[in-house]
Structure formats: C-alpha cells, structure tokens
C-alpha cells in the first residue's frame, strides 16, 4: 500500500503523450490552450465613448454647445470638435477629433440643436485605444483552461480558431454481476449501476469524449473482451469494481494478462484503497473500487488531475478554508480519509456519512475534508481545508 502523495508523485511522473490540434472558438469551452495567445489588435481598437452623451473639450466652459454631428456606434465621425461645439455620441461610438470627454446624457439638456450642461459628471467616460490590450501582448498563456470569459477573450481579439491540446478519449467499464441498469426492475441481490453514470458525468464535465461500455458481469473472459475492444477508440480506460482481493475481482489479473505494468494497486486512502493505475506504452488504465463514493473520490483526486495532465494542463483543486464545527474522529488512522462536509459561512460541518457505499451523503456535500494518515481526531474549532467537489 502506498501513500496518497506517493500515488500522486507516480501519476505526475509517468510520461504522457500530448497532441495538439486546431479548435474553433465556438467550441472552445473546457479546452486547454496549446499556445500563448498574442493579440493581433489594439483593444479597444479606437478611442470610444463609454456612455451615451456628448463629446466635447473638457475645459470648455461655454454656456451651451452646438451639436455639430451625431456619432452612432460603428460610424466614423467627420467633424473636429472645437470650443463651443460638441458631438452627440452613443456608447461604443468613435471619439471625434478634438474632444477629450463625454458628458453623460443624464446631466445635460438638449434644445434646438444645442446642448447645455445642467449637472456634474466627473468621469471622462471614454475607453482609450489599446488601454486593455496592445498588438503583441500575450493575453492568454499556454496551458490555460478555457472558461466562458476566455472564450469571449479569444473572440474579442478576432480569433476564430486556436491551437488546443487534444483531449483524451475515455472508456468506462463497470464490472459486477449484481449490477442492473437504471430503468430496469431490481431483482433480489441486485443493485443499480450508478458508477458508469457518475464517472461519465465527471468526464463529461471535463469535456471529454466517452465510450461507455456499460455493465459487464464478473466473468474474466467477458471483461477482457470488452476491455481489449476499447483500445480502438480510447486513450484511457476506467474500470469500476473488480479491482480488489475477492474471488471475482478480475481487473488486476486482466491487466497483467494484457501486458500492462501496474504502478500501484493499493493506496492508503479511504474510500478507495484498492485503486489501480497501470500503463502499457501510451495506454492508461485506472481501476476504482466499485463503491460509489470511492469511484467519485478516486476520479476527483487521481484520475481528473491525470486526464488534465494528458491535456497539457496542471489541475489545481479548489480549497476553501473553514472552522470545523464538530469533532471528526475515527478508530483507525492507517489511511488518509476523505469525508463529505457542508461548507457555510466559513463553517465546516461533517455530514452524516455511512461510508463508501453512501452516495446519498454527497447530495448536500460542498466538498471533502481530508483527515491525514496518522490522525485519529480533528477537533471542533480547528481550521480545515475543504476540497471542493466541482
Ligand atoms: P467491488 O469493488 O466490485 O468489490 O464492489 C464494491 C461494492 O460496490 C459492492 O457492494 C458493489 O455491489 C458496489 N458496486 C460495484 N459497482 C457498482 C456500480 N457500478 N454502481 C454502484 N455500486 C457498485
Ligand atoms: Mg464487484
């Protein structure tokens, strides 16, 4: 059995093959940039008005200003502003030559082609050409995960395509003769397969393409057949169940039969001790134990960061710091334990939790607190970090 930190070290050191490809900005969400993105343009591309109002010379103390032009957005002003004159301008309109301020409409009065100032406006209300970005500025760094704002940033520089890292294709196999697909009746001794759904959802959240092989009964030949077929489309296969010591836990044996090197098969983590990680050249396999909380936790802490590594991105979990509301204690401290908690207003409340089969406990959970190996009790009032479920 290895420590969580040791497993993380192994996962960080295994060489991964990273490919790049062209991607469309319209399909950029969740992708990872494979290049620094340099702006080809000034942003804004011209001095523009930030408000609807009148462009004039700020130290012009004329009583009234003749409106010599109307400047809607998208139109180039033709006239130069001199003292005693102004241009009516809309938000986004190009500043006319000579003017250095826009006074907002709300503090003015317009009558018979003239504008009068009837209130105070201390802002200049204009956005200067290039004040956000200049040509050649590195706007986004290689390795950046593209969220909705980054999609907008790419588009605002006029880019329609960019270089992204290729996303690994993930196969999912849930093993277990007791498993039934939701939607079918449950017979005695059976349980519904939730893992192929939760694992798919976790991978989908990362924007990955998934090949879900569904439920495979605990039959070594059947599992191996399904497994071998998945290498056609997939870069990574995730097993759920069948990874432990039971008579029907065939996954580690299949990996050995098919030429995989097992890098670890037991980690000092609760839930998820019999977690398997194996590779064969560039093929990658994770095996997570079948209890639903185990699969979810193992995906979060080991599989997700690795998949992101394959996409050229360093995944950093989100932690929130808070004060533990109740004691967290346990009888044995031989593993690091992830326990589901509520996080509210800086307060961290452990949830009623019956163990790794109790997926219902995660419904309210904001995240997990990790009780480190060797620690039996964390006292109420102590400061803890909550690892968010994303
Ligand atoms: P295993 O890792 O195969 O020993 O399974 C551990 C526990 O998780 C058993 O109680 C299984 O019935 C349960 N389990 C296995 N696979 C799934 C699944 N896909 N969905 C829900 N529970 C599962
Ligand atoms: Mg099983």
PDB file of N, CA and C and ligand atoms in Angstrom, residues 175-176 178 218 242 249, ligand 2:
ATOM      1  N   UNK A 175     -17.798  -3.213 -13.737  1.00  0.00           N
ATOM      2  CA  UNK A 175     -17.878  -4.664 -13.600  1.00  0.00           C
ATOM      3  C   UNK A 175     -18.712  -5.017 -12.374  1.00  0.00           C
ATOM      4  N   UNK A 176     -19.454  -6.113 -12.470  1.00  0.00           N
ATOM      5  CA  UNK A 176     -20.244  -6.583 -11.332  1.00  0.00           C
ATOM      6  C   UNK A 176     -21.475  -7.330 -11.792  1.00  0.00           C
ATOM      7  N   UNK A 178     -23.856  -8.179 -10.036  1.00  0.00           N
ATOM      8  CA  UNK A 178     -25.033  -7.717  -9.274  1.00  0.00           C
ATOM      9  C   UNK A 178     -25.630  -6.448  -9.854  1.00  0.00           C
ATOM     10  N   UNK A 218     -19.156 -10.260 -13.771  1.00  0.00           N
ATOM     11  CA  UNK A 218     -17.843 -10.690 -13.274  1.00  0.00           C
ATOM     12  C   UNK A 218     -17.423 -11.999 -13.942  1.00  0.00           C
ATOM     13  N   UNK A 242     -14.316  -4.701  -9.110  1.00  0.00           N
ATOM     14  CA  UNK A 242     -13.493  -5.839  -9.521  1.00  0.00           C
ATOM     15  C   UNK A 242     -12.003  -5.625  -9.411  1.00  0.00           C
ATOM     16  N   UNK A 249     -12.729 -10.555  -8.436  1.00  0.00           N
ATOM     17  CA  UNK A 249     -12.090  -9.273  -8.788  1.00  0.00           C
ATOM     18  C   UNK A 249     -11.009  -9.553  -9.839  1.00  0.00           C
TER      19      UNK A 249
HETATM   20 MG1  LIG B   2     -17.562  -6.456  -7.774  1.00  0.00          MG
END
